[in-house]
């Protein structure tokens, strides 16, 4: 599908200058021509020319005189928020979340949540397309102005080729092309943990840190890695699969088909198994009623149980924190990050999870190295993946990642 954005590929040197200028306005906000020229190391006439062209093309706005006291006040330029929109779609195990941002990164629609059962079947893909089409048709935005849909999904994805390997790999074409063919809008694809990390980086708990490790403690276990302010993908986009490190000497078969994976002891699946085992052994917990009544285990019920100080649930979350913390200690030794973020639905247990992780990090990482690292709980919580999907899609279009 042809891009809806004129400066994407093959636009030559001028398109590259314009993209750099727009990247600058995204990263540091509106600015005067003199400031932009200085920061981008371009001459004032060059910046004036490109800003003028971007204004005529509708992407940049003259915001008028700067509101400061004293001296000659220069005009300030910023992105035109209405010049394009990005839809973010966060595909979770039981629901799909959707939101839309304008070119300035502001959310312009209410977050929408659609019930959904994620399964690797053509029917589940059809339902996903139906939900996305329905959402776009109800937006109060001309759909021709949607420059890209950014979609997150768990498992192995290759954002460069657009293939998703763990879900919906039914065609010879990449999933992004399959979706574009159906909805008529360019689509980009991202791994869920990396998108959550990007949400925190652009709009969450990351302030000036550029080397960050994000842990997604969810039904499964994954990680997003930020190195020098950019997501780290590895050769094919498969970086961050920490859940499948062969970390344990157990006989539990993981979702990936191997055994002994870290995910078998530190994930939502592991919690459900441990709870059912302990209940069968006669342990009492407020979770027993829920597990027996619906037969279905919800991570939110477990988080509630921890908050209500259910002893067995606290014991399990502490166990997970310690098992996970030991491996995070190893990653800290390898990566020397400034920040480690504990995210995903189970991070809503906050200090019950953070403290055992902190304790294991102190015990197992090199003292000098771990002094550099701050361990925090995600700020965006459940919305992290959704915000990340929206912002990643804009950054991808502007070659910022
Ligand atoms: Zn595994």
Tab-separated table of C-alpha atoms and ligand atoms in Angstrom:
chain	number	residue	atom	x	y	z
A	1	UNK	CA	0.000	0.000	0.000
A	2	UNK	CA	1.244	3.473	-0.869
A	3	UNK	CA	2.102	5.573	2.145
A	4	UNK	CA	-0.234	8.388	3.161
A	5	UNK	CA	2.775	10.345	4.388
A	6	UNK	CA	4.796	12.119	1.686
A	7	UNK	CA	8.176	12.102	3.458
A	8	UNK	CA	8.427	8.407	4.249
A	9	UNK	CA	10.571	6.659	1.638
A	10	UNK	CA	12.426	7.804	-1.411
A	11	UNK	CA	11.526	11.473	-0.923
A	12	UNK	CA	15.165	12.513	-1.291
A	13	UNK	CA	17.204	14.933	0.760
A	14	UNK	CA	14.415	17.483	1.276
A	15	UNK	CA	12.081	14.830	2.682
A	16	UNK	CA	14.842	13.751	5.079
A	17	UNK	CA	15.356	17.342	6.301
A	18	UNK	CA	11.623	17.726	6.859
A	19	UNK	CA	11.456	14.461	8.769
A	20	UNK	CA	14.358	15.577	10.996
A	21	UNK	CA	12.587	18.829	11.653
A	22	UNK	CA	9.372	17.039	12.629
A	23	UNK	CA	11.335	14.593	14.807
A	24	UNK	CA	12.825	17.587	16.625
A	25	UNK	CA	9.369	19.069	17.253
A	26	UNK	CA	8.153	15.726	18.639
A	27	UNK	CA	11.154	15.194	20.913
A	28	UNK	CA	11.451	18.673	22.444
A	29	UNK	CA	8.211	20.467	21.583
A	30	UNK	CA	7.657	23.738	19.737
A	31	UNK	CA	10.647	25.993	19.018
A	32	UNK	CA	11.868	29.078	17.192
A	33	UNK	CA	13.664	28.835	13.851
A	34	UNK	CA	16.921	29.894	15.523
A	35	UNK	CA	16.641	27.099	18.111
A	36	UNK	CA	15.830	24.486	15.475
A	37	UNK	CA	18.720	25.645	13.287
A	38	UNK	CA	21.143	25.428	16.206
A	39	UNK	CA	20.003	22.007	17.358
A	40	UNK	CA	19.918	20.458	13.879
A	41	UNK	CA	23.151	22.246	12.842
A	42	UNK	CA	21.467	23.812	9.810
A	43	UNK	CA	21.511	27.397	8.580
A	44	UNK	CA	18.635	29.754	9.464
A	45	UNK	CA	17.655	30.241	5.756
A	46	UNK	CA	17.492	26.445	5.276
A	47	UNK	CA	15.270	25.951	8.331
A	48	UNK	CA	13.107	28.945	7.316
A	49	UNK	CA	12.605	27.390	3.865
A	50	UNK	CA	11.628	23.935	5.195
A	51	UNK	CA	9.413	25.312	7.966
A	52	UNK	CA	7.628	27.409	5.308
A	53	UNK	CA	7.104	24.350	3.105
A	54	UNK	CA	5.866	22.262	6.054
A	55	UNK	CA	3.388	25.020	6.945
A	56	UNK	CA	2.064	25.036	3.348
A	57	UNK	CA	1.835	21.234	3.426
A	58	UNK	CA	-0.137	21.425	6.656
A	59	UNK	CA	2.253	19.589	9.017
A	60	UNK	CA	3.633	22.571	10.960
A	61	UNK	CA	1.895	25.582	12.503
A	62	UNK	CA	3.092	29.074	13.335
A	63	UNK	CA	2.187	29.385	17.024
A	64	UNK	CA	2.975	33.103	17.224
A	65	UNK	CA	5.331	35.005	19.514
A	66	UNK	CA	6.925	33.209	22.409
A	67	UNK	CA	5.453	34.164	25.749
A	68	UNK	CA	8.618	35.299	27.523
A	69	UNK	CA	9.588	38.624	29.002
A	70	UNK	CA	12.244	40.930	27.594
A	71	UNK	CA	14.084	41.106	24.281
A	72	UNK	CA	12.776	40.442	20.813
A	73	UNK	CA	10.318	37.576	20.932
A	74	UNK	CA	10.677	35.151	18.034
A	75	UNK	CA	7.835	33.208	16.466
A	76	UNK	CA	7.528	29.630	17.656
A	77	UNK	CA	6.628	26.673	15.447
A	78	UNK	CA	4.998	23.388	16.397
A	79	UNK	CA	3.394	20.400	14.758
A	80	UNK	CA	-0.115	20.790	13.437
A	81	UNK	CA	-1.999	18.210	15.521
A	82	UNK	CA	-4.711	17.806	12.878
A	83	UNK	CA	-2.314	16.943	10.068
A	84	UNK	CA	-2.547	13.222	10.736
A	85	UNK	CA	-3.767	10.601	13.192
A	86	UNK	CA	-2.520	7.249	14.465
A	87	UNK	CA	-4.653	4.409	15.782
A	88	UNK	CA	-3.125	2.154	18.441
A	89	UNK	CA	-4.463	-1.355	18.986
A	90	UNK	CA	-3.361	-3.450	21.952
A	91	UNK	CA	-4.355	-7.081	21.466
A	92	UNK	CA	-4.589	-8.818	24.824
A	93	UNK	CA	-5.654	-12.299	25.796
A	94	UNK	CA	-9.216	-11.340	26.801
A	95	UNK	CA	-9.740	-7.932	25.181
A	96	UNK	CA	-8.614	-5.496	22.539
A	97	UNK	CA	-7.912	-1.891	23.547
A	98	UNK	CA	-8.007	0.900	20.971
A	99	UNK	CA	-7.133	4.607	21.039
A	100	UNK	CA	-6.225	7.371	18.596
A	101	UNK	CA	-3.625	10.130	18.841
A	102	UNK	CA	-3.143	13.261	16.750
A	103	UNK	CA	0.198	14.262	15.233
A	104	UNK	CA	1.178	15.935	18.505
A	105	UNK	CA	0.708	12.677	20.413
A	106	UNK	CA	-2.454	13.736	22.254
A	107	UNK	CA	-5.157	11.130	22.713
A	108	UNK	CA	-8.176	12.374	20.736
A	109	UNK	CA	-10.690	9.606	21.455
A	110	UNK	CA	-11.786	7.742	24.547
A	111	UNK	CA	-9.975	4.441	25.041
A	112	UNK	CA	-12.227	1.672	23.770
A	113	UNK	CA	-12.174	-1.858	25.147
A	114	UNK	CA	-13.714	-4.721	23.172
A	115	UNK	CA	-14.129	-8.194	24.716
A	116	UNK	CA	-12.012	-10.666	22.749
A	117	UNK	CA	-10.641	-14.209	23.062
A	118	UNK	CA	-7.131	-14.287	21.633
A	119	UNK	CA	-6.566	-17.601	19.846
A	120	UNK	CA	-4.328	-18.523	16.951
A	121	UNK	CA	-7.223	-19.202	14.589
A	122	UNK	CA	-8.527	-17.581	11.361
A	123	UNK	CA	-11.812	-16.891	13.204
A	124	UNK	CA	-10.008	-14.876	15.904
A	125	UNK	CA	-8.221	-12.893	13.161
A	126	UNK	CA	-11.556	-12.178	11.465
A	127	UNK	CA	-12.981	-10.946	14.736
A	128	UNK	CA	-9.951	-8.713	15.268
A	129	UNK	CA	-10.445	-7.162	11.801
A	130	UNK	CA	-14.129	-6.688	12.559
A	131	UNK	CA	-13.345	-4.882	15.841
A	132	UNK	CA	-10.754	-2.625	14.182
A	133	UNK	CA	-13.082	-1.740	11.282
A	134	UNK	CA	-15.927	-1.018	13.679
A	135	UNK	CA	-13.711	1.226	15.814
A	136	UNK	CA	-12.426	3.235	12.823
A	137	UNK	CA	-15.927	3.649	11.372
A	138	UNK	CA	-17.089	5.252	14.631
A	139	UNK	CA	-14.206	7.736	14.899
A	140	UNK	CA	-15.055	11.366	14.334
A	141	UNK	CA	-12.026	11.680	12.073
A	142	UNK	CA	-11.754	11.372	8.308
A	143	UNK	CA	-10.237	7.876	7.977
A	144	UNK	CA	-8.078	9.152	5.080
A	145	UNK	CA	-6.199	11.172	7.704
A	146	UNK	CA	-5.231	8.056	9.667
A	147	UNK	CA	-1.600	7.660	8.652
A	148	UNK	CA	-1.034	4.315	10.325
A	149	UNK	CA	-2.511	1.708	12.642
A	150	UNK	CA	0.002	0.395	15.186
A	151	UNK	CA	-0.845	-3.033	16.543
A	152	UNK	CA	0.709	-4.891	19.495
A	153	UNK	CA	0.547	-8.588	19.995
A	154	UNK	CA	2.373	-11.073	22.215
A	155	UNK	CA	4.973	-13.543	21.053
A	156	UNK	CA	7.464	-13.418	18.229
A	157	UNK	CA	6.906	-10.560	15.782
A	158	UNK	CA	9.217	-8.984	13.249
A	159	UNK	CA	8.296	-5.273	13.002
A	160	UNK	CA	10.497	-4.801	9.919
A	161	UNK	CA	8.864	-7.474	7.782
A	162	UNK	CA	5.435	-7.249	9.456
A	163	UNK	CA	5.241	-10.981	10.190
A	164	UNK	CA	3.718	-12.280	13.429
A	165	UNK	CA	4.908	-15.816	14.126
A	166	UNK	CA	3.091	-16.752	17.322
A	167	UNK	CA	-0.355	-15.581	16.114
A	168	UNK	CA	-2.138	-15.302	12.757
A	169	UNK	CA	0.631	-16.496	10.462
A	170	UNK	CA	-1.839	-18.080	8.033
A	171	UNK	CA	-0.817	-16.410	4.804
A	172	UNK	CA	2.350	-16.158	2.758
A	173	UNK	CA	1.976	-12.424	3.182
A	174	UNK	CA	2.987	-10.668	6.419
A	175	UNK	CA	0.151	-9.934	8.847
A	176	UNK	CA	0.566	-6.188	8.290
A	177	UNK	CA	-0.152	-6.614	4.554
A	178	UNK	CA	-3.131	-8.883	5.267
A	179	UNK	CA	-4.606	-6.217	7.564
A	180	UNK	CA	-3.816	-3.349	5.181
A	181	UNK	CA	-5.608	-5.222	2.395
A	182	UNK	CA	-8.718	-5.446	4.559
A	183	UNK	CA	-8.860	-2.017	6.198
A	184	UNK	CA	-7.183	0.137	3.550
A	185	UNK	CA	-4.811	1.856	6.020
A	186	UNK	CA	-1.059	1.156	6.506
A	187	UNK	CA	-0.403	-1.081	9.533
A	188	UNK	CA	2.690	-1.567	11.689
A	189	UNK	CA	3.238	-4.406	14.130
A	190	UNK	CA	5.029	-4.563	17.467
A	191	UNK	CA	5.656	-7.017	20.263
A	192	UNK	CA	3.479	-6.206	23.308
A	193	UNK	CA	6.316	-5.864	25.862
A	194	UNK	CA	8.314	-3.542	23.608
A	195	UNK	CA	5.240	-1.378	23.013
A	196	UNK	CA	4.615	-1.114	26.770
A	197	UNK	CA	8.236	-0.119	27.283
A	198	UNK	CA	7.918	2.541	24.570
A	199	UNK	CA	4.757	3.926	26.190
A	200	UNK	CA	6.634	4.350	29.489
A	201	UNK	CA	9.591	5.896	27.639
A	202	UNK	CA	7.561	8.489	25.742
A	203	UNK	CA	4.721	9.208	28.173
A	204	UNK	CA	5.242	7.328	31.447
A	205	UNK	CA	7.792	6.865	34.211
A	206	UNK	CA	10.944	7.328	32.092
A	207	UNK	CA	12.219	10.877	32.378
A	208	UNK	CA	15.763	11.304	31.065
A	209	UNK	CA	16.836	7.683	31.241
A	210	UNK	CA	17.993	6.185	27.942
A	211	UNK	CA	18.976	2.661	28.984
A	212	UNK	CA	15.939	0.899	30.336
A	213	UNK	CA	14.779	-2.653	30.877
A	214	UNK	CA	10.997	-3.181	30.984
A	215	UNK	CA	9.627	-6.424	32.426
A	216	UNK	CA	6.140	-7.416	31.298
A	217	UNK	CA	4.738	-9.743	33.956
A	218	UNK	CA	1.555	-10.880	32.312
A	219	UNK	CA	0.025	-14.241	31.416
A	220	UNK	CA	3.460	-14.871	29.983
A	221	UNK	CA	6.741	-13.097	30.697
A	222	UNK	CA	8.535	-10.777	28.288
A	223	UNK	CA	10.834	-7.785	28.223
A	224	UNK	CA	11.359	-4.593	26.278
A	225	UNK	CA	14.883	-3.229	26.062
A	226	UNK	CA	15.745	0.421	25.415
A	227	UNK	CA	19.362	1.181	24.549
A	228	UNK	CA	20.500	4.793	24.136
A	229	UNK	CA	16.884	5.930	23.755
A	230	UNK	CA	15.952	3.391	21.081
A	231	UNK	CA	14.121	0.073	21.368
A	232	UNK	CA	16.500	-2.825	20.890
A	233	UNK	CA	15.109	-5.357	18.395
A	234	UNK	CA	17.937	-7.777	17.661
A	235	UNK	CA	18.362	-9.146	14.144
A	236	UNK	CA	14.733	-10.108	13.494
A	237	UNK	CA	12.770	-8.368	16.237
A	238	UNK	CA	12.796	-11.326	18.622
A	239	UNK	CA	14.740	-9.662	21.450
A	240	UNK	CA	13.301	-9.666	24.966
A	241	UNK	CA	11.979	-13.249	25.082
A	242	UNK	CA	13.127	-13.651	28.677
A	243	UNK	CA	10.198	-15.910	29.596
A	244	UNK	CA	11.784	-18.689	27.575
A	245	UNK	CA	15.218	-18.646	29.160
A	246	UNK	CA	15.879	-22.176	30.372
A	247	UNK	CA	16.274	-20.991	33.957
A	248	UNK	CA	14.821	-23.778	36.066
A	249	UNK	CA	15.467	-27.409	36.636
A	250	UNK	CA	11.792	-28.375	36.620
A	251	UNK	CA	9.634	-30.730	34.566
A	252	UNK	CA	6.939	-28.178	33.715
A	253	UNK	CA	6.167	-27.911	29.996
A	254	UNK	CA	6.074	-24.273	28.890
A	255	UNK	CA	3.736	-22.792	26.261
A	256	UNK	CA	6.680	-22.822	23.865
A	257	UNK	CA	6.897	-26.616	24.180
A	258	UNK	CA	10.197	-26.699	26.086
A	259	UNK	CA	10.576	-27.253	29.808
A	260	UNK	CA	12.279	-25.337	32.583
A	261	UNK	CA	11.486	-21.908	31.094
A	262	UNK	CA	11.511	-18.926	33.491
A	263	UNK	CA	7.856	-18.365	32.528
A	264	UNK	CA	6.909	-21.674	34.158
A	265	UNK	CA	7.621	-20.100	37.581
A	266	UNK	CA	7.135	-16.373	36.931
A	267	UNK	CA	3.966	-15.570	34.973
A	268	UNK	CA	0.171	-15.555	35.179
A	269	UNK	CA	0.109	-19.160	33.960
A	270	UNK	CA	2.483	-20.125	36.787
A	271	UNK	CA	0.308	-18.341	39.362
A	272	UNK	CA	-2.793	-20.193	38.213
A	273	UNK	CA	-0.976	-23.537	38.404
A	274	UNK	CA	0.484	-22.805	41.857
A	275	UNK	CA	-2.883	-21.665	43.224
A	276	UNK	CA	-4.687	-24.754	41.951
A	277	UNK	CA	-1.954	-27.045	43.334
A	278	UNK	CA	-2.001	-25.405	46.756
A	279	UNK	CA	-5.814	-25.418	46.934
A	280	UNK	CA	-5.792	-29.142	46.064
A	281	UNK	CA	-3.365	-29.658	48.972
A	282	UNK	CA	-5.911	-28.051	51.300
A	283	UNK	CA	-4.565	-24.483	51.534
A	284	UNK	CA	-7.187	-21.831	52.220
A	285	UNK	CA	-7.356	-18.680	50.121
A	286	UNK	CA	-9.995	-16.211	49.011
A	287	UNK	CA	-9.113	-17.293	45.486
A	288	UNK	CA	-10.574	-20.812	45.979
A	289	UNK	CA	-14.131	-19.623	45.657
A	290	UNK	CA	-13.369	-17.730	42.431
A	291	UNK	CA	-11.429	-20.593	40.888
A	292	UNK	CA	-14.182	-23.061	41.733
A	293	UNK	CA	-17.095	-20.742	40.846
A	294	UNK	CA	-16.041	-19.547	37.346
A	295	UNK	CA	-13.464	-22.202	36.742
A	296	UNK	CA	-11.641	-19.306	35.109
A	297	UNK	CA	-8.653	-17.549	36.554
A	298	UNK	CA	-8.345	-13.792	36.029
A	299	UNK	CA	-5.128	-11.897	36.766
A	300	UNK	CA	-7.193	-8.991	38.109
A	301	UNK	CA	-8.789	-11.332	40.713
A	302	UNK	CA	-5.334	-12.384	41.839
A	303	UNK	CA	-4.177	-8.751	42.114
A	304	UNK	CA	-7.289	-8.021	44.206
A	305	UNK	CA	-6.543	-10.994	46.461
A	306	UNK	CA	-3.007	-9.699	47.095
A	307	UNK	CA	-4.355	-6.224	47.882
A	308	UNK	CA	-6.801	-7.812	50.335
A	309	UNK	CA	-3.793	-9.451	52.005
A	310	UNK	CA	-4.673	-13.018	51.128
A	311	UNK	CA	-1.735	-14.922	52.608
A	312	UNK	CA	-1.369	-17.579	49.915
A	313	UNK	CA	-1.538	-14.980	47.121
A	314	UNK	CA	1.100	-12.851	48.862
A	315	UNK	CA	3.305	-15.914	49.310
A	316	UNK	CA	3.023	-16.700	45.589
A	317	UNK	CA	3.752	-13.145	44.471
A	318	UNK	CA	6.809	-13.035	46.741
A	319	UNK	CA	8.044	-16.318	45.304
A	320	UNK	CA	7.651	-14.997	41.770
A	321	UNK	CA	9.360	-11.741	42.682
A	322	UNK	CA	12.355	-13.567	44.046
A	323	UNK	CA	12.663	-16.012	41.096
A	324	UNK	CA	12.322	-13.137	38.629
A	325	UNK	CA	14.576	-10.802	40.615
A	326	UNK	CA	17.429	-13.272	40.418
A	327	UNK	CA	17.294	-13.117	36.625
A	328	UNK	CA	16.799	-9.363	36.549
A	329	UNK	CA	20.021	-9.215	38.591
A	330	UNK	CA	21.709	-11.050	35.723
A	331	UNK	CA	20.294	-8.653	33.126
A	332	UNK	CA	21.510	-5.724	35.222
A	333	UNK	CA	25.011	-7.216	35.162
A	334	UNK	CA	24.808	-7.537	31.369
A	335	UNK	CA	23.073	-4.280	30.422
A	336	UNK	CA	23.930	-1.815	33.244
A	337	UNK	CA	20.542	-0.059	32.800
A	338	UNK	CA	19.595	3.200	34.512
A	339	UNK	CA	16.095	1.963	35.163
A	340	UNK	CA	14.253	-1.333	35.429
A	341	UNK	CA	10.475	-1.032	35.130
A	342	UNK	CA	8.199	-3.751	36.443
A	343	UNK	CA	5.108	-3.664	34.243
A	344	UNK	CA	2.224	-5.774	33.019
A	345	UNK	CA	-1.008	-6.577	34.915
A	346	UNK	CA	0.768	-8.334	37.799
A	347	UNK	CA	2.808	-5.196	38.538
A	348	UNK	CA	-0.434	-3.820	39.993
A	349	UNK	CA	0.552	-5.747	43.139
A	350	UNK	CA	3.149	-2.931	43.531
A	351	UNK	CA	5.378	-3.300	46.604
A	352	UNK	CA	4.383	-6.936	47.201
A	353	UNK	CA	6.193	-7.676	43.941
A	354	UNK	CA	8.786	-4.890	43.805
A	355	UNK	CA	10.328	-5.580	47.222
A	356	UNK	CA	11.232	-9.273	46.666
A	357	UNK	CA	12.607	-8.321	43.235
A	358	UNK	CA	14.677	-5.549	44.837
A	359	UNK	CA	15.914	-7.961	47.475
A	360	UNK	CA	16.975	-10.556	44.876
A	361	UNK	CA	18.696	-7.865	42.794
A	362	UNK	CA	20.668	-6.775	45.860
A	363	UNK	CA	21.611	-10.340	46.586
A	364	UNK	CA	22.546	-11.512	43.097
A	365	UNK	CA	23.807	-8.546	41.065
A	366	UNK	CA	27.183	-6.866	41.282
A	367	UNK	CA	27.008	-4.129	43.896
A	368	UNK	CA	28.736	-1.484	41.824
A	369	UNK	CA	26.473	-2.159	38.852
A	370	UNK	CA	23.146	-2.298	40.698
A	371	UNK	CA	23.830	1.090	42.331
A	372	UNK	CA	23.250	2.630	38.903
A	373	UNK	CA	19.819	1.042	38.512
A	374	UNK	CA	16.498	2.318	39.814
A	375	UNK	CA	13.733	-0.282	40.138
A	376	UNK	CA	10.253	1.179	39.627
A	377	UNK	CA	6.716	0.012	38.954
A	378	UNK	CA	5.090	1.020	35.659
A	379	UNK	CA	3.255	4.355	35.668
A	380	UNK	CA	0.878	3.744	32.758
A	381	UNK	CA	-0.269	0.333	34.023
A	382	UNK	CA	-2.748	-1.335	31.743
A	383	UNK	CA	-2.732	1.562	29.252
A	384	UNK	CA	1.013	1.275	28.628
A	385	UNK	CA	0.687	-1.030	25.634
A	386	UNK	CA	-2.047	1.078	24.089
A	387	UNK	CA	-0.185	4.380	24.489
A	388	UNK	CA	2.962	2.658	23.235
A	389	UNK	CA	1.126	1.323	20.151
A	390	UNK	CA	-0.081	4.822	19.218
A	391	UNK	CA	3.290	6.526	19.772
A	392	UNK	CA	5.342	3.757	18.161
A	393	UNK	CA	3.284	4.003	15.044
A	394	UNK	CA	4.045	7.739	14.773
A	395	UNK	CA	7.747	7.180	15.571
A	396	UNK	CA	7.972	4.399	13.005
A	397	UNK	CA	6.472	6.619	10.311
A	398	UNK	CA	9.014	9.338	11.093
A	399	UNK	CA	11.961	6.885	11.296
A	400	UNK	CA	12.573	7.730	14.959
A	401	UNK	CA	13.195	4.115	15.919
B	1	LIG	ZN1	9.096	-21.413	27.107
